[in-house]
Amino acid sequence: MKAPNNLYRTNFTLITAFLVLITVTLVIAVFVSYKLTSRYVENEFANRKTEVLEQTIKPYYDFFQIKIPEITSYQGFLDSASAANYSDTVFKSYPFVRKVLFYDIQIANPTAAQPDGVGIKSIYRFKPKKTGIVGIKDMSSVNDDDFKQMAIKLSAFIRYADTSRVPTQDEVFRTFYNVTPDKISYINIPRREDIRIYRSLIRSKRSDGVGKQNMLTFSLDPHYLKVLNTHKELYEEVTIQPVVYDPLDVAKEKVITEAALPGAFSNFKLYFSSERAHLNREIDRRYLPIGAILMLIYFFLVLISYLIYRNLNINLKVFKLQYDFINNFTHEFKTPVSVIKIAGSNLKGDAELSERQRKHYGKILDEEADKLNELMNKLLSFTQLENRSIIVKSEEINLPEFVQGYINTFKIKYPDFKLEATVGVDKFNSDPVLMGSVFQNLMENAYKYSHPGKKELAITIKQDKRNIVFSFADKGIGMAKNEQGDVFKKFYRIQNQYNQNGSVGLGLAFCKELVNYMGGTILLNSRINEGSTFIITLPMEN
């Protein structure tokens, strides 16, 4: 019988090892996953800046690719008033444009003053104000480098452009745009027929023809760009700084990165900075669901381990109960069988027996046979109860007589058993056989589990509304609180000096099954060395 016990012990060791393994695995998984999450957030900090840059610089691209080319739609016929209106729309839509120079250009036969054939008729300067825009005529920029560069490129394009086709985007950008730090200059793109006219004017000796073109120079300030921080969870602060900006006193707890601005803002950059604590909060936020999943898996595995452990523990208890049952049941059978065998041997012996001896051996055989029969009937009845195959034969019971009958029987059987009964109900409908089994078991237990000299039992019967309550209070050895829930289980026996032999652990389990089968309940209140009280509640009509 030791092999199964060793097997269970081995299984419990394996479960413990499994719990240790999954706990260690959990710790490693938590550590590794947190490190990976931390590295992922740091990589995002370095890479997501392009998205912030794109959103921040988007108005600049709209201005460069959509708004500026609108000048071409005027075909060189802008004047100071229309140029002011155009500039006003620019200032309102693109706050980073701080000044606009409007050049009214004329194209004519080359002269000493304008050797390229491109000259200035007038210049106007526009600036935004709260009340609108301010525009003044400003001829001081006639010889500025912006105009000279654009004039040379326009003259070269007029002289050598292929008028049989539309200029490519690359040719447009190289000829009609001039992008420098904080400044963009643009000349409207002439039509092919205009180019041919301008070419003839430049190459001819006539001085009466004049062509019109418009050039605008936009002065930009990147500090008026609206920084759109689309990843506030990563970047605590985003500012526009010069490219050469590189503070030496950056705190160690700060994380920084940067992204260069394009085009006319190329001498500036977006400067991203975050406190380490800010990134740590983002790491924790992203790690939270991962950690929750890991803990869920861990608790799921622990639950499985617990269920396996509980199953093994229950199996071990069942094994012990069955083992005790077999031992006790064998002893219960062995004793009467041995007595019967001895009595039988004496009866069939050669020696002559007196009448008194013959009756004595006959009585022994009869009593031991009754014991075997009672034990077999108890097992059979318990099986029938579990299978719900017993039929309750309800009839009217005279309770005072019923109780007194059992008291008289037990006084004859156990002369030292002190019994008292208080019966407050006269008639009760139930199965007398089943009720008798309950009385028999509880009264036997009260006598068996009491100290010598304190073998007492008080039976109280009273009515409670539509129920009848039976109380069996003894002054026996009692039982611990943690065992009171187990005594109604099959084959369970409390280990004490009164329970070493003669019990298979079926008495109280049988009582509980009987009471439940009759639609009632049984409760137990007990204290060690003070006694136990069994309270049975049954419906009045059974």
XYZ file of C-alpha atoms in Angstrom:
542
model
C 0.000 0.000 0.000
C 3.014 2.299 0.037
C 3.493 2.533 -3.722
C 0.516 4.833 -4.414
C 1.563 7.094 -1.539
C 5.059 7.381 -2.978
C 3.534 8.021 -6.381
C 1.441 10.901 -5.025
C 4.483 12.283 -3.228
C 6.424 12.171 -6.505
C 3.573 13.935 -8.330
C 3.428 16.690 -5.698
C 7.180 17.185 -6.139
C 6.715 17.468 -9.896
C 3.948 20.056 -9.427
C 6.182 22.053 -7.091
C 8.995 21.902 -9.647
C 6.546 23.000 -12.345
C 5.432 25.993 -10.246
C 9.059 26.975 -9.667
C 9.752 26.635 -13.402
C 6.825 28.795 -14.522
C 7.637 31.378 -11.822
C 11.236 31.640 -13.021
C 9.991 31.765 -16.614
C 7.567 34.544 -15.660
C 10.357 36.601 -14.075
C 12.557 36.159 -17.161
C 9.640 36.923 -19.510
C 8.747 40.074 -17.543
C 12.363 41.259 -17.612
C 12.930 40.499 -21.315
C 9.578 41.887 -22.466
C 10.134 45.097 -20.490
C 13.576 45.519 -22.022
C 12.185 44.923 -25.524
C 9.355 47.404 -24.894
C 11.882 49.945 -23.624
C 14.058 49.469 -26.704
C 11.027 49.725 -28.997
C 9.929 53.028 -27.413
C 13.462 54.411 -27.689
C 13.584 53.418 -31.382
C 10.242 55.123 -31.891
C 11.619 58.223 -30.200
C 14.372 58.287 -32.815
C 12.130 57.454 -35.812
C 8.740 59.054 -35.200
C 10.270 62.527 -35.485
C 9.793 62.327 -39.275
C 6.012 62.225 -38.769
C 6.153 65.341 -36.578
C 8.390 67.002 -39.185
C 5.983 66.150 -42.017
C 2.980 67.558 -40.180
C 4.870 70.690 -39.124
C 6.327 71.425 -42.559
C 3.138 70.588 -44.483
C 2.007 74.274 -44.690
C 5.417 75.130 -46.177
C 5.016 72.510 -48.908
C 1.483 73.750 -49.612
C 2.844 77.276 -49.934
C 5.761 76.202 -52.127
C 3.884 73.827 -54.427
C 0.392 75.401 -54.608
C 0.345 79.026 -53.491
C 3.499 80.301 -55.155
C 2.662 78.848 -58.611
C -0.593 80.861 -58.534
C 1.516 83.833 -59.614
C 1.830 82.248 -63.055
C -1.945 82.489 -63.543
C -1.601 86.311 -63.702
C 0.700 85.970 -66.767
C 2.819 88.929 -65.693
C -0.058 91.377 -65.325
C 0.129 91.823 -61.569
C 0.144 95.426 -60.406
C 0.632 96.918 -56.969
C -3.043 96.472 -56.007
C -3.405 92.877 -57.173
C 0.024 92.041 -55.727
C -1.181 93.486 -52.384
C -4.308 91.313 -52.488
C -2.245 88.232 -53.291
C 0.211 89.027 -50.488
C -2.672 89.490 -48.061
C -3.915 85.941 -48.740
C -0.361 84.679 -48.260
C 0.059 86.400 -44.891
C -3.295 85.099 -43.632
C -2.732 81.482 -44.691
C 1.006 81.204 -44.070
C 2.117 83.167 -40.979
C 5.739 82.139 -41.510
C 5.893 84.523 -44.556
C 6.956 87.832 -43.010
C 7.647 90.012 -46.055
C 6.897 90.034 -49.793
C 8.823 91.996 -52.439
C 6.900 92.475 -55.684
C 8.981 93.180 -58.800
C 7.180 94.528 -61.850
C 9.626 93.323 -64.565
C 9.876 94.475 -68.150
C 11.639 92.592 -70.946
C 13.053 94.607 -73.812
C 16.034 95.084 -76.073
C 19.289 94.820 -74.081
C 20.840 98.116 -73.073
C 23.764 99.193 -70.963
C 21.434 99.488 -67.977
C 19.954 96.050 -68.513
C 22.395 93.940 -70.559
C 20.292 90.783 -70.194
C 17.160 92.483 -71.499
C 15.456 92.051 -68.107
C 14.794 95.201 -66.126
C 12.650 96.538 -63.270
C 9.810 98.925 -63.752
C 8.855 99.171 -60.072
C 9.242 97.386 -56.713
C 6.745 97.172 -53.866
C 7.334 95.837 -50.364
C 4.462 94.305 -48.364
C 4.369 93.410 -44.633
C 1.571 92.008 -42.434
C -0.048 94.199 -39.820
C -2.901 93.578 -37.361
C -5.135 95.869 -39.359
C -4.175 94.389 -42.758
C -0.995 94.747 -44.803
C 1.338 97.640 -45.409
C 2.639 98.146 -48.947
C 5.170 100.722 -50.022
C 7.092 101.383 -53.207
C 10.716 100.454 -52.532
C 13.236 100.878 -55.354
C 16.202 100.171 -53.082
C 16.221 96.504 -54.117
C 16.828 97.182 -57.828
C 20.327 95.826 -57.753
C 19.888 93.144 -55.077
C 21.371 89.714 -55.647
C 17.996 87.952 -55.696
C 16.816 89.916 -58.670
C 20.159 89.686 -60.521
C 20.242 85.886 -60.207
C 16.653 85.523 -61.367
C 17.185 87.990 -64.241
C 20.191 86.014 -65.536
C 18.298 82.691 -65.357
C 15.200 84.160 -67.069
C 17.280 85.743 -69.842
C 19.120 82.470 -70.491
C 15.840 80.555 -70.565
C 14.313 83.009 -73.071
C 17.334 82.791 -75.349
C 17.757 79.034 -75.400
C 14.457 77.393 -74.312
C 12.822 74.822 -76.601
C 9.469 76.432 -77.363
C 8.160 73.310 -79.082
C 7.430 71.713 -75.735
C 6.367 72.540 -72.215
C 9.322 72.937 -69.814
C 9.927 70.060 -67.438
C 9.501 70.363 -63.684
C 13.252 70.308 -63.252
C 13.643 73.169 -65.749
C 10.859 75.106 -64.010
C 12.505 74.710 -60.614
C 15.990 75.634 -61.863
C 14.804 78.657 -63.859
C 11.821 80.192 -62.092
C 12.621 79.412 -58.445
C 15.482 80.588 -56.296
C 15.482 79.046 -52.827
C 17.950 80.352 -50.275
C 17.895 80.296 -46.463
C 14.824 82.204 -45.243
C 13.906 83.354 -48.741
C 12.121 82.142 -51.890
C 12.075 84.066 -55.181
C 9.738 83.190 -58.005
C 9.059 84.511 -61.537
C 5.857 83.611 -63.290
C 6.318 81.001 -66.036
C 5.709 82.576 -69.464
C 3.755 80.811 -72.186
C 5.632 79.395 -75.169
C 4.355 82.092 -77.520
C 5.423 84.734 -74.947
C 8.893 83.203 -74.860
C 9.174 83.502 -78.627
C 8.072 87.168 -78.422
C 10.559 87.880 -75.598
C 13.316 86.168 -77.585
C 12.656 88.398 -80.603
C 12.653 91.511 -78.386
C 15.974 90.620 -76.821
C 17.630 89.746 -80.133
C 16.183 92.647 -82.231
C 17.400 96.205 -82.419
C 13.902 97.616 -81.846
C 13.297 99.466 -78.672
C 9.576 100.020 -78.912
C 8.446 96.590 -77.720
C 8.278 95.705 -74.012
C 7.234 92.399 -72.328
C 5.840 92.133 -68.797
C 6.774 89.622 -66.107
C 6.267 89.442 -62.335
C 8.720 88.337 -59.700
C 7.995 87.960 -56.003
C 10.466 87.342 -53.224
C 9.112 85.885 -49.987
C 11.038 86.371 -46.751
C 10.316 83.517 -44.319
C 10.718 83.086 -40.577
C 10.598 79.432 -39.374
C 9.765 80.505 -35.829
C 6.239 81.244 -37.058
C 5.769 77.644 -38.156
C 3.221 75.886 -35.962
C 4.874 72.810 -34.503
C 2.407 69.918 -34.613
C 3.577 67.399 -32.035
C 1.638 64.329 -33.183
C 3.465 62.090 -30.711
C 3.179 63.823 -27.367
C 3.556 60.442 -25.681
C 7.159 60.408 -26.984
C 8.205 64.038 -27.298
C 7.652 66.205 -24.263
C 8.912 69.345 -26.012
C 9.499 70.165 -29.703
C 11.095 73.492 -30.645
C 12.560 75.122 -33.749
C 16.259 75.844 -33.324
C 19.159 76.896 -35.585
C 21.096 74.025 -37.125
C 24.135 74.955 -35.049
C 22.139 74.795 -31.808
C 23.839 72.253 -29.550
C 23.536 73.051 -25.843
C 26.354 71.761 -23.697
C 24.364 71.692 -20.471
C 21.814 69.054 -21.489
C 20.784 67.190 -18.361
C 21.617 63.500 -18.256
C 18.008 62.626 -17.522
C 16.933 64.203 -20.839
C 16.675 62.326 -24.132
C 17.079 64.396 -27.315
C 16.931 63.985 -31.093
C 16.588 66.380 -34.032
C 15.391 66.650 -37.641
C 16.535 69.224 -40.235
C 13.933 71.459 -41.875
C 13.878 71.476 -45.706
C 14.091 74.159 -48.401
C 14.165 77.767 -47.266
C 14.294 76.582 -43.639
C 17.423 74.475 -44.131
C 19.405 76.499 -41.617
C 16.928 75.439 -38.891
C 15.911 72.142 -37.314
C 13.255 70.616 -35.107
C 14.726 69.933 -31.688
C 13.011 67.103 -29.743
C 13.562 66.617 -26.019
C 11.928 64.542 -23.275
C 12.648 63.825 -19.664
C 13.657 60.216 -19.076
C 10.703 59.921 -16.680
C 8.339 60.921 -19.518
C 9.631 58.082 -21.706
C 9.517 55.686 -18.781
C 5.820 56.454 -18.313
C 5.214 55.661 -21.983
C 7.205 52.437 -21.642
C 5.091 51.469 -18.624
C 1.872 52.317 -20.464
C 2.787 50.147 -23.441
C 4.100 47.374 -21.253
C 0.955 47.209 -19.118
C -1.097 44.989 -21.512
C 1.945 42.781 -22.145
C 2.511 42.363 -18.420
C -1.196 41.708 -17.896
C -1.158 38.956 -20.541
C 1.939 37.395 -18.952
C 0.321 37.463 -15.519
C -2.893 36.023 -16.953
C -0.957 33.143 -18.523
C 0.941 32.651 -15.277
C -2.210 32.556 -13.142
C -3.817 30.219 -15.669
C -0.887 27.816 -15.317
C -0.955 28.190 -11.524
C -4.687 27.432 -11.593
C -4.021 24.294 -13.640
C -1.330 23.296 -11.151
C -3.710 23.910 -8.264
C -6.450 21.837 -9.900
C -3.989 18.995 -10.516
C -2.779 19.280 -6.918
C -6.331 19.337 -5.588
C -7.247 16.329 -7.720
C -4.218 14.416 -6.484
C -4.968 15.449 -2.910
C -8.586 14.302 -3.223
C -7.440 11.044 -4.791
C -4.992 10.555 -1.951
C -7.741 11.167 0.602
C -10.033 8.778 -1.234
C -7.252 6.231 -1.318
C -6.697 6.602 2.421
C -10.430 6.374 3.091
C -10.732 3.266 0.981
C -7.633 1.802 2.611
C -9.072 2.468 6.095
C -12.445 1.147 4.976
C -10.930 -2.106 3.722
C -8.905 -2.513 6.931
C -11.849 -1.738 9.211
C -14.339 -3.644 7.155
C -11.998 -6.653 7.089
C -11.676 -6.407 10.854
C -15.446 -6.135 11.246
C -15.907 -9.276 9.183
C -12.910 -11.067 10.621
C -14.034 -10.858 14.269
C -17.507 -12.465 13.860
C -16.156 -14.938 11.316
C -13.431 -15.978 13.765
C -15.959 -16.354 16.589
C -18.297 -18.321 14.327
C -15.425 -20.566 13.267
C -14.392 -21.229 16.866
C -17.968 -21.954 17.902
C -18.438 -24.187 14.853
C -15.246 -26.090 15.621
C -16.402 -26.716 19.162
C -19.805 -27.900 17.965
C -18.395 -30.383 15.481
C -15.662 -31.620 17.850
C -15.569 -35.142 19.220
C -16.182 -34.033 22.798
C -19.722 -34.288 24.019
C -21.378 -30.961 24.848
C -23.819 -30.279 27.591
C -27.171 -28.656 26.850
C -25.911 -25.422 28.378
C -22.786 -25.404 26.181
C -24.789 -26.151 23.065
C -27.164 -23.257 23.763
C -24.233 -20.969 24.509
C -22.527 -21.740 21.192
C -25.846 -21.387 19.389
C -26.335 -17.950 20.915
C -22.820 -16.942 19.859
C -23.463 -18.081 16.284
C -26.782 -16.235 16.189
C -25.340 -12.967 17.559
C -22.320 -12.979 15.256
C -24.512 -13.781 12.268
C -26.712 -10.800 13.229
C -23.627 -8.575 13.287
C -22.619 -9.696 9.813
C -26.168 -9.246 8.590
C -26.406 -5.732 10.075
C -23.130 -4.717 8.458
C -24.190 -6.057 5.084
C -27.602 -4.372 5.382
C -25.945 -1.045 6.189
C -23.737 -1.234 3.087
C -26.675 -2.315 0.940
C -28.922 0.451 2.305
C -26.216 3.083 1.730
C -25.847 1.941 -1.870
C -29.599 2.078 -2.361
C -29.709 5.571 -0.871
C -27.015 6.808 -3.230
C -28.885 5.305 -6.178
C -32.208 6.744 -4.915
C -33.759 3.279 -5.056
C -35.248 3.280 -1.510
C -38.945 4.082 -1.293
C -40.059 6.198 1.671
C -43.055 4.465 3.307
C -44.615 7.330 5.206
C -46.904 6.545 8.093
C -47.973 8.220 11.308
C -45.439 7.813 14.102
C -46.286 8.284 17.754
C -43.104 10.094 18.690
C -43.202 9.682 22.507
C -43.608 5.903 22.115
C -41.093 5.763 19.253
C -38.398 7.572 21.248
C -39.113 5.682 24.478
C -38.726 2.384 22.642
C -35.199 3.239 21.573
C -34.355 4.573 25.047
C -35.481 1.289 26.631
C -33.492 -0.767 24.115
C -30.276 1.199 24.703
C -30.681 1.090 28.492
C -30.810 -2.694 28.299
C -27.889 -2.766 25.855
C -25.790 -0.171 27.729
C -26.806 0.020 31.411
C -24.339 2.883 32.061
C -25.865 5.017 29.274
C -27.808 7.965 30.754
C -30.626 8.952 28.368
C -33.115 11.817 28.565
C -35.867 12.818 26.122
C -38.042 15.918 25.768
C -40.695 15.324 23.131
C -42.816 18.345 22.243
C -44.560 16.750 19.233
C -47.022 13.839 19.460
C -47.574 12.754 15.878
C -45.212 12.806 12.930
C -45.583 11.342 9.437
C -42.427 9.647 8.180
C -40.815 6.286 7.445
C -40.278 4.601 10.851
C -37.548 2.312 9.498
C -35.480 5.186 8.116
C -36.073 7.277 11.237
C -35.053 4.296 13.336
C -31.779 4.015 11.413
C -31.029 7.674 12.158
C -31.800 7.231 15.868
C -29.805 4.008 16.021
C -26.654 5.544 14.498
C -26.701 8.798 16.470
C -27.371 7.060 19.780
C -24.642 4.463 19.117
C -22.158 7.266 18.320
C -23.136 9.202 21.465
C -22.317 6.175 23.624
C -19.236 5.117 21.683
C -17.532 8.545 21.619
C -18.023 9.510 25.264
C -15.656 9.213 28.192
C -16.437 6.484 30.761
C -18.680 7.935 33.408
C -19.959 10.708 31.083
C -21.990 8.645 28.664
C -25.021 10.911 28.444
C -27.435 11.878 25.675
C -30.298 14.378 25.687
C -32.877 14.037 22.901
C -35.127 17.029 22.230
C -37.940 17.111 19.683
C -39.911 20.288 18.905
C -41.899 21.847 16.103
C -40.637 24.862 14.192
C -43.342 26.184 11.852
C -43.807 23.457 9.221
C -40.696 21.568 10.292
C -39.835 19.240 13.118
C -36.433 19.582 14.779
C -34.603 16.656 16.405
C -31.657 17.497 18.674
C -29.159 14.878 19.940
C -26.806 16.476 22.506
C -24.111 14.375 24.153
C -21.240 15.151 26.517
C -18.681 13.139 24.631
C -15.187 13.787 23.370
C -16.309 16.289 20.711
C -14.313 17.097 17.611
C -12.180 19.875 16.133
C -13.869 22.499 13.974
C -11.805 21.610 10.900
C -13.066 18.006 11.055
C -16.769 18.758 11.488
C -17.348 19.124 7.753
C -15.668 15.799 6.957
C -17.446 13.511 9.396
C -20.424 13.212 7.023
C -18.195 11.882 4.216
C -18.054 8.182 3.375
C -15.288 6.189 5.077
C -14.029 9.198 7.043
C -12.952 8.407 10.564
C -11.608 10.779 13.217
C -8.386 9.387 14.609
C -8.790 8.972 18.370
C -8.606 6.310 21.047
C -12.321 5.502 20.697
C -12.136 4.927 16.977
C -9.339 2.429 16.483
C -11.552 -0.556 15.786
C -15.132 -1.347 14.987
C -15.886 1.517 12.601
C -15.911 1.726 8.815
C -16.783 5.422 8.613
C -20.322 4.954 7.303
C -22.545 5.836 10.268
C -22.793 9.628 9.972
C -22.565 9.527 6.178
C -25.499 7.117 6.211
C -27.463 9.464 8.529
C -26.829 12.457 6.291
C -27.933 10.552 3.194
C -31.088 9.367 4.980
C -31.991 12.863 6.210
C -31.335 14.442 2.813
C -33.349 11.689 1.140
C -36.294 12.533 3.395
C -36.023 16.209 2.428
C -34.288 17.431 5.570
C -30.945 18.778 6.762
C -28.453 17.772 9.445
C -26.119 20.172 11.265
C -23.344 19.637 13.784
C -22.090 21.817 16.650
C -19.178 20.387 18.580
C -16.382 21.342 20.968
C -13.505 19.154 22.012
C -14.082 17.464 25.412
C -17.419 19.288 25.800
C -19.630 17.247 23.525
C -21.471 17.311 20.202
C -24.987 18.286 19.167
C -26.573 16.938 15.995
C -29.602 18.932 14.818
C -31.908 17.329 12.261
C -34.662 19.326 10.577
C -37.363 17.449 8.656
C -40.639 18.600 7.078
C -43.747 17.690 9.080
C -45.224 15.815 6.137
C -42.822 13.274 4.705
